[in-house]
mmCIF file of C-alpha atoms and ligand atoms in Angstrom:
data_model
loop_
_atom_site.group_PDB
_atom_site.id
_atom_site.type_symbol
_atom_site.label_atom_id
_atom_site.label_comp_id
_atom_site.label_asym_id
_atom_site.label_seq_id
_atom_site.Cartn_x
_atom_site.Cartn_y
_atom_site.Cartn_z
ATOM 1 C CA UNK A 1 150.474 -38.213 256.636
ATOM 2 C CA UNK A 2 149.980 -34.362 258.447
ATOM 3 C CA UNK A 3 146.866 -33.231 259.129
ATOM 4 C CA UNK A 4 146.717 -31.934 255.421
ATOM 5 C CA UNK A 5 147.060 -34.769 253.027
ATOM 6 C CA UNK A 6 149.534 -33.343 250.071
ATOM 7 C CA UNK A 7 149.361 -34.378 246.639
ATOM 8 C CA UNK A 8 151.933 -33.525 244.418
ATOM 9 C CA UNK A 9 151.827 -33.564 240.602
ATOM 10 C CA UNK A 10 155.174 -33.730 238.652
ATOM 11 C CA UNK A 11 153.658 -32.731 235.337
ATOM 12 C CA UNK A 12 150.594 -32.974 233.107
ATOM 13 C CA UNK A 13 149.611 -32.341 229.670
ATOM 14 C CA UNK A 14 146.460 -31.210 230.054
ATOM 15 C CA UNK A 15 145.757 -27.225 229.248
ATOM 16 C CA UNK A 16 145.211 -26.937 233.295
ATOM 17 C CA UNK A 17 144.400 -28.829 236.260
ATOM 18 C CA UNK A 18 141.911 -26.717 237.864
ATOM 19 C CA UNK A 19 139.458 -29.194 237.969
ATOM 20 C CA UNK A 20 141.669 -31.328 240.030
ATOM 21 C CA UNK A 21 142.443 -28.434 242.045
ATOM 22 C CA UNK A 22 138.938 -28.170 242.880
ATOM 23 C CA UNK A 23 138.466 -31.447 243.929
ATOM 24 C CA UNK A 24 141.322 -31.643 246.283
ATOM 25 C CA UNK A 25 140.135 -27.990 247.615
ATOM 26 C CA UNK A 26 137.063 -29.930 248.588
ATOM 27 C CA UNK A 27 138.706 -32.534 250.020
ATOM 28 C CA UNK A 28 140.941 -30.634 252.359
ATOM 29 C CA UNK A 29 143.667 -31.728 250.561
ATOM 30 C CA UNK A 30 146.737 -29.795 249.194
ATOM 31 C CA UNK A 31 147.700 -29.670 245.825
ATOM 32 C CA UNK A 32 150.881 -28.562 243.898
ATOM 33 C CA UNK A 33 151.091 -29.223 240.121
ATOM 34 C CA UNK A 34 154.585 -28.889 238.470
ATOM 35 C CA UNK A 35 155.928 -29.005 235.075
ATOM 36 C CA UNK A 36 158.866 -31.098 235.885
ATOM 37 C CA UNK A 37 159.702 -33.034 232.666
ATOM 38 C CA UNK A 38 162.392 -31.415 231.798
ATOM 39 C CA UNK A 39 164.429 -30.215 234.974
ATOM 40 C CA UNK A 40 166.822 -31.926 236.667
ATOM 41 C CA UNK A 41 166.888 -34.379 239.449
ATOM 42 C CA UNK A 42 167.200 -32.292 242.204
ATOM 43 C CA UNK A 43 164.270 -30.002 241.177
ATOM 44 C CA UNK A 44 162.523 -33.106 241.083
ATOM 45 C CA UNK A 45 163.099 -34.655 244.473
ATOM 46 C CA UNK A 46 162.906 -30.668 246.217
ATOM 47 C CA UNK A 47 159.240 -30.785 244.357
ATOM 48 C CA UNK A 48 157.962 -33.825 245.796
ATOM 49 C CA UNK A 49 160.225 -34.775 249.028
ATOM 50 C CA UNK A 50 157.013 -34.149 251.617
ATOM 51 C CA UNK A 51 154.170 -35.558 249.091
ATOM 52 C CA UNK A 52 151.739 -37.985 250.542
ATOM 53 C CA UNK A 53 150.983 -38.853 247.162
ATOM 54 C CA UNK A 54 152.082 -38.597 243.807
ATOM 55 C CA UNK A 55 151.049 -38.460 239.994
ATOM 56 C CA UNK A 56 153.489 -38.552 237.231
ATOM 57 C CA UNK A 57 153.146 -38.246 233.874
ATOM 58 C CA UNK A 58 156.582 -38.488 232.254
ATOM 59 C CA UNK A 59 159.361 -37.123 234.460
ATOM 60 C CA UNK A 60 161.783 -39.974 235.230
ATOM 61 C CA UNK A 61 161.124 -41.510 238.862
ATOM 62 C CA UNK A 62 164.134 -43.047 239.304
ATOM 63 C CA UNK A 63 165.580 -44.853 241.906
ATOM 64 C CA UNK A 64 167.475 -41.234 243.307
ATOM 65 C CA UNK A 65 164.261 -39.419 243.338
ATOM 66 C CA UNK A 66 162.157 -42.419 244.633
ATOM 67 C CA UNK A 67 164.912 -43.083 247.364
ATOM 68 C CA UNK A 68 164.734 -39.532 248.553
ATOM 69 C CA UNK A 69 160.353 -39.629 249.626
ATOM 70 C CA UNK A 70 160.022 -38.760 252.772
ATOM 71 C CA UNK A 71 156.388 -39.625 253.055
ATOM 72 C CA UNK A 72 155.228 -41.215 249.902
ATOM 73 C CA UNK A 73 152.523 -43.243 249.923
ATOM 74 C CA UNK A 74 151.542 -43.865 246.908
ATOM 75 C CA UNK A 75 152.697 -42.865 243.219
ATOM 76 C CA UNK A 76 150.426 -42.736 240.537
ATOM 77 C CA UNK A 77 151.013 -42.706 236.539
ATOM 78 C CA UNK A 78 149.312 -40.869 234.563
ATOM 79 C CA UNK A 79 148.336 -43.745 232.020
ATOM 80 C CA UNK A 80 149.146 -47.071 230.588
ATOM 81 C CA UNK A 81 152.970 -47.941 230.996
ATOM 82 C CA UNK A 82 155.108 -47.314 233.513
ATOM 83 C CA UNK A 83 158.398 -47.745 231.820
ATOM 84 C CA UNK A 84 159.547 -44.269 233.252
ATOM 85 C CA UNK A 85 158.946 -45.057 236.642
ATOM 86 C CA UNK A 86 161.589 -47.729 238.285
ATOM 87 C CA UNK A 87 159.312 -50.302 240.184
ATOM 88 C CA UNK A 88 162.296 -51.763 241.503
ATOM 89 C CA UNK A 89 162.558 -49.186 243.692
ATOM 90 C CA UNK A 90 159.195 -48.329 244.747
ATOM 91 C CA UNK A 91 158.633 -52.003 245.820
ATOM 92 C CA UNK A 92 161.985 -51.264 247.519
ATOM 93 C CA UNK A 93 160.261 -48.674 249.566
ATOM 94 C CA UNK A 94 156.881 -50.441 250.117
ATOM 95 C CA UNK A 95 155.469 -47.739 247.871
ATOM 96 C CA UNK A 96 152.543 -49.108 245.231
ATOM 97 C CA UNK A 97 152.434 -48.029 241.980
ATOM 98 C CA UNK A 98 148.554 -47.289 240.564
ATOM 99 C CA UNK A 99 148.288 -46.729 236.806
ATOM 100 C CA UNK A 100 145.560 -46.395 234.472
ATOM 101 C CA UNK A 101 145.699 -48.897 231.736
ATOM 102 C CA UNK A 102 141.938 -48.758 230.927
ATOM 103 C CA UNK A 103 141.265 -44.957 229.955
ATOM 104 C CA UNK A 104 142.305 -45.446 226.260
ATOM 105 C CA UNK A 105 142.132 -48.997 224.948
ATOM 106 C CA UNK A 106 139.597 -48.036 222.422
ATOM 107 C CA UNK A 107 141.294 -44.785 221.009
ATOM 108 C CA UNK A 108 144.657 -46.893 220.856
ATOM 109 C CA UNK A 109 142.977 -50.375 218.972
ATOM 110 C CA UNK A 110 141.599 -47.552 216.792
ATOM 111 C CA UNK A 111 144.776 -45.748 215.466
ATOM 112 C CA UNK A 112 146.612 -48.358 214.852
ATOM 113 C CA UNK A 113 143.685 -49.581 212.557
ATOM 114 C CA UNK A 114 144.036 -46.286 211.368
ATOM 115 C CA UNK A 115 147.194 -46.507 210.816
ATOM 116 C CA UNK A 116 147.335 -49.845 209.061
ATOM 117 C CA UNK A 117 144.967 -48.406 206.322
ATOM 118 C CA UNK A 118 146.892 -45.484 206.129
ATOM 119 C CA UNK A 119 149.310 -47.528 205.046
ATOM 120 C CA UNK A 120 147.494 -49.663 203.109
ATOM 121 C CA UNK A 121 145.327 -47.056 201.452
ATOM 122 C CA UNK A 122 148.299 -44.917 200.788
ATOM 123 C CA UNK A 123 146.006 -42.034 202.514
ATOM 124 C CA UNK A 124 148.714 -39.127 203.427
ATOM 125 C CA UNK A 125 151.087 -39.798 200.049
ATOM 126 C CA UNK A 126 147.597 -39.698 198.438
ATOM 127 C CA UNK A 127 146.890 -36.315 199.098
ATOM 128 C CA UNK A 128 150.375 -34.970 198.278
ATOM 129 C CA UNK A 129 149.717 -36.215 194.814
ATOM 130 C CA UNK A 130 146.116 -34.504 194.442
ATOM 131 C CA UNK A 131 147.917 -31.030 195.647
ATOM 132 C CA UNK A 132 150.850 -31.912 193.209
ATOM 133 C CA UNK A 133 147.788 -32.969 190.554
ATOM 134 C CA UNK A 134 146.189 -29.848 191.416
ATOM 135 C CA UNK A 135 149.033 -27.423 190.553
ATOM 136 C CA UNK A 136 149.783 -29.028 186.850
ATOM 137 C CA UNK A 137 146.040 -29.337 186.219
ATOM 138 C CA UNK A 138 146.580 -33.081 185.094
ATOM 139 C CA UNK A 139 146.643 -36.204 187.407
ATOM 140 C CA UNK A 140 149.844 -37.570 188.076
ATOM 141 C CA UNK A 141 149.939 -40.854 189.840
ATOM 142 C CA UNK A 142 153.847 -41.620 189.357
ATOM 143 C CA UNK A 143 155.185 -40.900 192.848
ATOM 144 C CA UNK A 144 152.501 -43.414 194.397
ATOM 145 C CA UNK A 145 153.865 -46.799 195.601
ATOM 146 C CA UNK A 146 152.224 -49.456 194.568
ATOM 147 C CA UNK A 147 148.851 -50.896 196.170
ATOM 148 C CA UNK A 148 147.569 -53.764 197.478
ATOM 149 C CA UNK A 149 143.731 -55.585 198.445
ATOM 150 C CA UNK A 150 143.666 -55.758 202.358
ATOM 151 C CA UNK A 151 140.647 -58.305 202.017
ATOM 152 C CA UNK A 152 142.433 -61.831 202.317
ATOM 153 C CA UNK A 153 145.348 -60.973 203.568
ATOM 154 C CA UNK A 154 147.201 -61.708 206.876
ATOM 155 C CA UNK A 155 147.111 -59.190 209.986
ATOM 156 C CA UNK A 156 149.546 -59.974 212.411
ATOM 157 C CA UNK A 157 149.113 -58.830 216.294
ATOM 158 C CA UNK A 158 152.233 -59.024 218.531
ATOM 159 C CA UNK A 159 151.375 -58.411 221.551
ATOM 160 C CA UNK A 160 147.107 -59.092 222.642
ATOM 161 C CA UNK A 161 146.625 -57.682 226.232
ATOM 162 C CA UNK A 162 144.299 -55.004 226.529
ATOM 163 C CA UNK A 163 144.355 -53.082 223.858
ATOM 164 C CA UNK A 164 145.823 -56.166 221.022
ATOM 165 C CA UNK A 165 142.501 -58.199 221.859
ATOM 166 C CA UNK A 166 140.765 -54.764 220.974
ATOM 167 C CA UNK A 167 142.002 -54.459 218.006
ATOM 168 C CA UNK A 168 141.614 -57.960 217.372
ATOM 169 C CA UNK A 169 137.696 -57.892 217.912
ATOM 170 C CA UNK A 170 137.546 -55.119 215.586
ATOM 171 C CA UNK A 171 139.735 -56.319 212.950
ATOM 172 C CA UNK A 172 138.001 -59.516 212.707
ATOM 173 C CA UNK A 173 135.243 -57.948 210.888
ATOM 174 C CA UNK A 174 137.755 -56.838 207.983
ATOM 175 C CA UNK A 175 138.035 -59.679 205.987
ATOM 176 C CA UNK A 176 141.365 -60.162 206.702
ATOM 177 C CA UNK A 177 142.333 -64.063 205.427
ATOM 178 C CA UNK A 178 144.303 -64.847 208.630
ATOM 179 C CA UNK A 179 144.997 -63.286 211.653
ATOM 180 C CA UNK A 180 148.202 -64.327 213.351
ATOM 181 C CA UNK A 181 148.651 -63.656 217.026
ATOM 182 C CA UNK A 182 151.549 -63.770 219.336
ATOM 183 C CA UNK A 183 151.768 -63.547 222.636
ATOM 184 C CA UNK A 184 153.512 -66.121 224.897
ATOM 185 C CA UNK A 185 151.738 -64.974 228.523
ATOM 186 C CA UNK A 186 148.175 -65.240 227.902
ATOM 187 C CA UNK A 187 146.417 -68.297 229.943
ATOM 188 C CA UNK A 188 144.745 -71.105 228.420
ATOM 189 C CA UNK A 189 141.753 -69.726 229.356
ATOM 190 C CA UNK A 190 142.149 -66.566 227.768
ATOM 191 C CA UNK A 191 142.962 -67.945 224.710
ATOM 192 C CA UNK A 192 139.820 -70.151 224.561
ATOM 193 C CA UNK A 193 137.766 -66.621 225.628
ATOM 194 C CA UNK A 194 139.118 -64.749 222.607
ATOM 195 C CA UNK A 195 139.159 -67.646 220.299
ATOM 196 C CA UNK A 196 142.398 -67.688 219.015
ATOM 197 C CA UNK A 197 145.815 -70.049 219.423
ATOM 198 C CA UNK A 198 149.195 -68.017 219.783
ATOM 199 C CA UNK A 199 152.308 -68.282 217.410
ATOM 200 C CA UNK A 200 155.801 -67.759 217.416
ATOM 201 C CA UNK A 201 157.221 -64.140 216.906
ATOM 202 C CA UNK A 202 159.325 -65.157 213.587
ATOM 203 C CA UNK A 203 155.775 -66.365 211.779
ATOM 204 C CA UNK A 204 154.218 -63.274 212.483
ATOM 205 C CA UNK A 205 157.235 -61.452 211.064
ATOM 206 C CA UNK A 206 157.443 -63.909 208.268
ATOM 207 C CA UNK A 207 154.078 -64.451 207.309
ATOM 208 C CA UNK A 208 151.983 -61.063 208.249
ATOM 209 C CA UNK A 209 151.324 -58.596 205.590
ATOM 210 C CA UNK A 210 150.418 -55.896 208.566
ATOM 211 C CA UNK A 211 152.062 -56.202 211.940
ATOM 212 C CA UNK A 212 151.213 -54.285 215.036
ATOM 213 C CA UNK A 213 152.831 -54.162 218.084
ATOM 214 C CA UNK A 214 150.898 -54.056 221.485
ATOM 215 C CA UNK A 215 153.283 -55.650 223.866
ATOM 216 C CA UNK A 216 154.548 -53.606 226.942
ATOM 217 C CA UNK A 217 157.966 -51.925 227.203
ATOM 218 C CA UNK A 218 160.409 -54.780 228.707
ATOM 219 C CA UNK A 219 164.180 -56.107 228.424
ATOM 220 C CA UNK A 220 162.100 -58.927 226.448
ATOM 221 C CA UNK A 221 160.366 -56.553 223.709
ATOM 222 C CA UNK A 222 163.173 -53.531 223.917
ATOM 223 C CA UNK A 223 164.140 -53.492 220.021
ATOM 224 C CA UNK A 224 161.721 -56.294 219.045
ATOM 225 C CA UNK A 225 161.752 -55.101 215.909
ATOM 226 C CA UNK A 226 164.998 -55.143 214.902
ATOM 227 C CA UNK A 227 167.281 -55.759 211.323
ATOM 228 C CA UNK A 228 166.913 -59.482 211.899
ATOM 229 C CA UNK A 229 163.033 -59.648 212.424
ATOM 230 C CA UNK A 230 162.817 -56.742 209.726
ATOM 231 C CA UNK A 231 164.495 -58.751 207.451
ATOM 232 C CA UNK A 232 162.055 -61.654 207.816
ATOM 233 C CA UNK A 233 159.214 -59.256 207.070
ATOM 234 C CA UNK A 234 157.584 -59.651 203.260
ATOM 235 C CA UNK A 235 158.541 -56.714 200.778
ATOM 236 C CA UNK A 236 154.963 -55.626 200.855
ATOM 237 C CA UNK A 237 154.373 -55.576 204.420
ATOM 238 C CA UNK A 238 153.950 -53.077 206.791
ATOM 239 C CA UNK A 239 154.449 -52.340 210.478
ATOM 240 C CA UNK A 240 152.492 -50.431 212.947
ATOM 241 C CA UNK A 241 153.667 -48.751 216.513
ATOM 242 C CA UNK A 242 151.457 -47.507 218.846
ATOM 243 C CA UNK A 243 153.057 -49.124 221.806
ATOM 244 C CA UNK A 244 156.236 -47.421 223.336
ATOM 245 C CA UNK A 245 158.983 -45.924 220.706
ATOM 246 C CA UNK A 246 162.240 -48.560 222.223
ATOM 247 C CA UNK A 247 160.168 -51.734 221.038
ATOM 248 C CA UNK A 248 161.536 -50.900 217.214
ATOM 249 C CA UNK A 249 164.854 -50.186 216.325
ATOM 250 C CA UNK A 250 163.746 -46.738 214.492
ATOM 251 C CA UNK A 251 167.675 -47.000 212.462
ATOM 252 C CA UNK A 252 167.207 -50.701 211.281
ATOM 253 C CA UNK A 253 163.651 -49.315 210.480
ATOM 254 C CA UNK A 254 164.628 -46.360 208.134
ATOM 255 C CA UNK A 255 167.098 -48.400 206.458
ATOM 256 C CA UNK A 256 164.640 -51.001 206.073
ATOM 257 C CA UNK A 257 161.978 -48.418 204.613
ATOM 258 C CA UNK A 258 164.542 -46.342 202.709
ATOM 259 C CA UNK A 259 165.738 -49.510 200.747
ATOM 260 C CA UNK A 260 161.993 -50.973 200.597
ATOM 261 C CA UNK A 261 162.726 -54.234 201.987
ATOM 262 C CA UNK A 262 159.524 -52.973 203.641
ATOM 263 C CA UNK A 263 156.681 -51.683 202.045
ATOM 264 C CA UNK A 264 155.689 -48.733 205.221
ATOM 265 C CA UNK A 265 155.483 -47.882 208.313
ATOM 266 C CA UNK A 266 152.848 -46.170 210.699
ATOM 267 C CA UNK A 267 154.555 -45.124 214.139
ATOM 268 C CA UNK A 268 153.301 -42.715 217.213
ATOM 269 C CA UNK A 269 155.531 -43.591 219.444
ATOM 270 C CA UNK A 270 159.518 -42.731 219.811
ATOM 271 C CA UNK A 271 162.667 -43.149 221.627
ATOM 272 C CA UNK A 272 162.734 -39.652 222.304
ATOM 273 C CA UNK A 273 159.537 -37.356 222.693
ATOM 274 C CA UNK A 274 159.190 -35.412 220.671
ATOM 275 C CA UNK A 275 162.034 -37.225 218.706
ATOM 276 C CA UNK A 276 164.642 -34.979 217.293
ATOM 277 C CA UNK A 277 165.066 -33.189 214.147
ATOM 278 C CA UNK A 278 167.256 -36.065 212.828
ATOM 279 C CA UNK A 279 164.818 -38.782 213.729
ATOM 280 C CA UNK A 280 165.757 -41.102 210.964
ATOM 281 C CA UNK A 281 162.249 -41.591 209.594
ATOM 282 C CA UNK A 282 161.376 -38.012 208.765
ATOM 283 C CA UNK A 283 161.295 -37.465 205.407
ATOM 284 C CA UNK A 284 160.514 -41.247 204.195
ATOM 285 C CA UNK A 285 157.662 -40.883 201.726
ATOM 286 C CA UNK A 286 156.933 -44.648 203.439
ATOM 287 C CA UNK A 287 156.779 -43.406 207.420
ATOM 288 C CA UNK A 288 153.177 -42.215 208.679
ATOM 289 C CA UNK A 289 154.462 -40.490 211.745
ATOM 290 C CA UNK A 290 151.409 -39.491 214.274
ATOM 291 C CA UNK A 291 152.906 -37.223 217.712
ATOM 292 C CA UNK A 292 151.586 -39.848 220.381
ATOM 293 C CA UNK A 293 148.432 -39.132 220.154
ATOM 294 C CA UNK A 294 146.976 -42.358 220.116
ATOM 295 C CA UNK A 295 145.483 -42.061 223.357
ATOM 296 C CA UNK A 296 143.744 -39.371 222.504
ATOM 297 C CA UNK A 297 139.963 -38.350 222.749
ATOM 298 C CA UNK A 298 137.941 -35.812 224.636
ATOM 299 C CA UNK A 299 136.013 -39.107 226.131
ATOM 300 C CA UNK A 300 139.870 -41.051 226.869
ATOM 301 C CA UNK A 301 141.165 -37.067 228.115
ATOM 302 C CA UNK A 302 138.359 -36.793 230.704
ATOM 303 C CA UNK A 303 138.051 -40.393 232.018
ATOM 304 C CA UNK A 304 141.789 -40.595 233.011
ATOM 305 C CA UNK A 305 141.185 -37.214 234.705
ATOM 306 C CA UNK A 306 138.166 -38.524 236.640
ATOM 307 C CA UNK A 307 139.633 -41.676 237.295
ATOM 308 C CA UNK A 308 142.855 -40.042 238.466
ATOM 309 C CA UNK A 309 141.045 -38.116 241.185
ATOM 310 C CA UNK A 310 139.371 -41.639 242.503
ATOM 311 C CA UNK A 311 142.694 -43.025 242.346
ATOM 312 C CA UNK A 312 144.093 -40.311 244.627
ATOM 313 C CA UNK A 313 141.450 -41.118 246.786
ATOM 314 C CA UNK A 314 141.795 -44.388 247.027
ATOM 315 C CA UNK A 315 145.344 -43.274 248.221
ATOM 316 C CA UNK A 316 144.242 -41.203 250.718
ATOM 317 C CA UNK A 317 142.089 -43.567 252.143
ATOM 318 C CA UNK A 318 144.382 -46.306 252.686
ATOM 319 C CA UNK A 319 143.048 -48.470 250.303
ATOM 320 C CA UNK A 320 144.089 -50.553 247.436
ATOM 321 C CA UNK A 321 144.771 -48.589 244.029
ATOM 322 C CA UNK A 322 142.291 -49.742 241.033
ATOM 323 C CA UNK A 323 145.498 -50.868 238.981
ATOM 324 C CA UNK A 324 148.528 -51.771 240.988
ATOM 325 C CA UNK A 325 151.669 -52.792 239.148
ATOM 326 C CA UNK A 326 153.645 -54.240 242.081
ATOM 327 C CA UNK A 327 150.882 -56.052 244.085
ATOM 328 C CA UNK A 328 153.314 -57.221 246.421
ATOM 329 C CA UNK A 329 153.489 -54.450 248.579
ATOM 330 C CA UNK A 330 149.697 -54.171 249.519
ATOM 331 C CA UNK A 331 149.835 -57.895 250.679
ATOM 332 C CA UNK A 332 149.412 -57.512 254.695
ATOM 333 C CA UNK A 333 152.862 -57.406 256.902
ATOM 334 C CA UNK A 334 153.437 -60.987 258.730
HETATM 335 N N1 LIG B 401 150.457 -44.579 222.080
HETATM 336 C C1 LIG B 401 149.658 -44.370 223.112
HETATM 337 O O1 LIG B 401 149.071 -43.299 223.254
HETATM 338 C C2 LIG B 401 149.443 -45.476 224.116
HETATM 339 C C3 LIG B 401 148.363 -45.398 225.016
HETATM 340 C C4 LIG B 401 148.117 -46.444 225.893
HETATM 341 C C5 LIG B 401 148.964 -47.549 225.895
HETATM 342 N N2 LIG B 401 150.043 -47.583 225.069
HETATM 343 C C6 LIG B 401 150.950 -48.738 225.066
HETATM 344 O O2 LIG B 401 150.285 -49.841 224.485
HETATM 345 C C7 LIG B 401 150.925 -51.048 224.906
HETATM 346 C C8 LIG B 401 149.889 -52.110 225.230
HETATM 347 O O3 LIG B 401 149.102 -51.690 226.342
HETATM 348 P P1 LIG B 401 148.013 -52.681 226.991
HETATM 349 O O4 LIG B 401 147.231 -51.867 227.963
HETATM 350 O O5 LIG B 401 147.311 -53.456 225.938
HETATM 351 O O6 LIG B 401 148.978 -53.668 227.790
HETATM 352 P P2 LIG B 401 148.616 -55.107 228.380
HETATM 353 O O7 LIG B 401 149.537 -55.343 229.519
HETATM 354 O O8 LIG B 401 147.147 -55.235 228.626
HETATM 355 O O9 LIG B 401 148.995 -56.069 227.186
HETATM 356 C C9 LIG B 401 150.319 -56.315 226.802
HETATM 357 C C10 LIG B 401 150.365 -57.734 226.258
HETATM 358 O O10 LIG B 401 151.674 -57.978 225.739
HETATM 359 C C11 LIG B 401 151.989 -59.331 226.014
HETATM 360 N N3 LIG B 401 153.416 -59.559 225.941
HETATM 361 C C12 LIG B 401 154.367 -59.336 226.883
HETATM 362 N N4 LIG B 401 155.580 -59.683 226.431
HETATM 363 C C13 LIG B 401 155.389 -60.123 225.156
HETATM 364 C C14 LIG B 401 156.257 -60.602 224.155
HETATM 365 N N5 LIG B 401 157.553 -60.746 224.380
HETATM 366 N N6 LIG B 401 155.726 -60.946 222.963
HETATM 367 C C15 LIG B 401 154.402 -60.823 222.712
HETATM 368 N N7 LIG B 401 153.513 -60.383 223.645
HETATM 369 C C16 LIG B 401 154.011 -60.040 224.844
HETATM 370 C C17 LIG B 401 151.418 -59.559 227.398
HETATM 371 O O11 LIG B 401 151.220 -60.939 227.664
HETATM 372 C C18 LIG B 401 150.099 -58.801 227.331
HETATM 373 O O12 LIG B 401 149.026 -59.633 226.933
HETATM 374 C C19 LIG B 401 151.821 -50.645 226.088
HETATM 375 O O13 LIG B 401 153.157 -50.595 225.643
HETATM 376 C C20 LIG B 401 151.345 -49.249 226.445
HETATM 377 O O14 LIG B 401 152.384 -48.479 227.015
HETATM 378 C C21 LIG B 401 150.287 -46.582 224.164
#
């Protein structure tokens, strides 16, 4: 590290990071932010080839760019997964990766409830028929799907790390007949803290009447929704996605919602984001599509910014990050 610690940040979303700027003023610290999402590789690794440390939001750090840090000493992301960062090649490098996968677990637990009674409630097709209702001056219910009681029915969680045992605390105040939960990693001890006893995959497929998906992004849940689990899934049922866009198969998932072998869907997150114009779901009277937002709140907004700047501190001062996804490199050199 030079005299001047130098934090580099590859790209935000937030209006401006003048805050931050202040706080690494204070510090003696220098800071560059970038807006690197979109450029290419070699923009990337010219941007941040001298950083001490760095915090990415969603440019790709991949094994090139991580390969070519002269002095990196830490990289940071900018929230919850980490899927566009290769950790492979950090640990490689001896370089940990912090993230913050506690600024948001509220906000996230929350839409997808949202989202599930959007579905259920018929909320957003709702109000297309009171405009429609509006301009002929007589109701007209016709282009509503049909409706169903939430109370007694089964809620299905796939997925209950952070935010899935959210959810789960709140949903269990819902009535809900059954809840079904899978999720094959959680300890025995967990599982007697939360109450609950896991299940296979297919019976949540099978049996719920809502499914949402709060597993992280992995060769194991890439397309985990997919035509064969779809086609387990009840004729009335919905599915949820606030996770990361690759865990569904969004093709197998139009077809499924075009030909209502599904009742709905309620998804935030996509392959591609924003997803393209020909995004197969746009335009399905069935899809609630929300822009990956479920993170969001002024409270979630500032805490990941505070949080952030202790993070970077942390960094700087040789000490452990809060979160660290590949542990292994901070155990101590033999
Ligand atoms: N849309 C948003 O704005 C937003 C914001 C924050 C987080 N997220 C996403 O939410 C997801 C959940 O985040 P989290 O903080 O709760 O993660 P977490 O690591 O706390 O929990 C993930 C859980 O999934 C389980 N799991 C792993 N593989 C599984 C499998 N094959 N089947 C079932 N369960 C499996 C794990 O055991 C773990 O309990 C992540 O994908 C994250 O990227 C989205």
């Amino acid at each position: 590290m030079g005299d001047r610690p130098k934090v580099v940040v590859t790209d935000y979303i937030e209006p401006d990071l003048d805050w931050e700027a202040r706080q690494m003023a204070d510090r003696g610290v220098e800071f560059v932010a970038h807006q690197l999402k979109f450029r290419p590789e070699q923009e990337v690794v010219a941007a941040l080839r001298d950083a001490d440390v760095i915090v990415v939001n969603m440019v790709k750090m991949t094994a090139a760019v991580i390969g070519a840090l002269e002095n990196c000493g830490r990289i940071i992301r900018h929230g919850a997964g980490y899927d566009n960062v290769d950790v492979a090649a950090c640990t490689a490098r001896g370089i940990p990766l912090a993230y913050c996968p506690d600024y948001c677990m509220d906000e996230v637990a929350e839409q997808a409830i949202g989202l599930i009674f959007a579905c259920a409630r018929q909320i957003p097709p709702s109000r297309r028929v009171l405009d429609d209702s509006i301009a002929k001056r007589r109701w007209d219910f016709t282009p509503l799907a049909k409706c169903y009681r939430m109370a007694g029915k089964t809620l299905g969680i796939i997925g209950c790390g952070r935010i899935g045992s959210r959810l789960l605390a709140k949903m269990r105040h819902f009535g809900f007949g059954e809840i079904l939960v899978c999720d094959p990693y959680l300890s025995r001890e967990r599982l007697a803290e939360l109450g609950i006893q896991v299940v296979p995959r297919e019976k949540v497929f099978r049996e719920a009447d809502y499914i949402t998906i709060h597993t992280l992004l992995t060769d194991e849940t890439r397309h985990l929704v997919n035509r064969q689990t779809l086609s387990l899934m009840k004729p009335t049922a919905y599915l949820v996605n606030t996770s990361r866009g690759p865990m569904v198969d969004h093709a197998a998932l139009a077809e499924a919602l075009r030909e209502k072998r599904i009742a709905g869907a309620g998804i935030d997150v996509y392959d591609n984001e924003p997803p393209e114009e020909t995004y197969p779901l746009l335009g399905l009277d069935n899809a609630i599509l929300t822009p990956h937002l479920s993170w969001y709140s002024e409270d979630a907004a500032w805490t990941i910014r505070t949080t952030i700047v202790e993070d970077i501190e942390l960094a700087l001062a040789g000490k452990p990050p809060r979160y660290c996804v590949n542990r292994e490199v901070l155990a101590p050199k033999r």
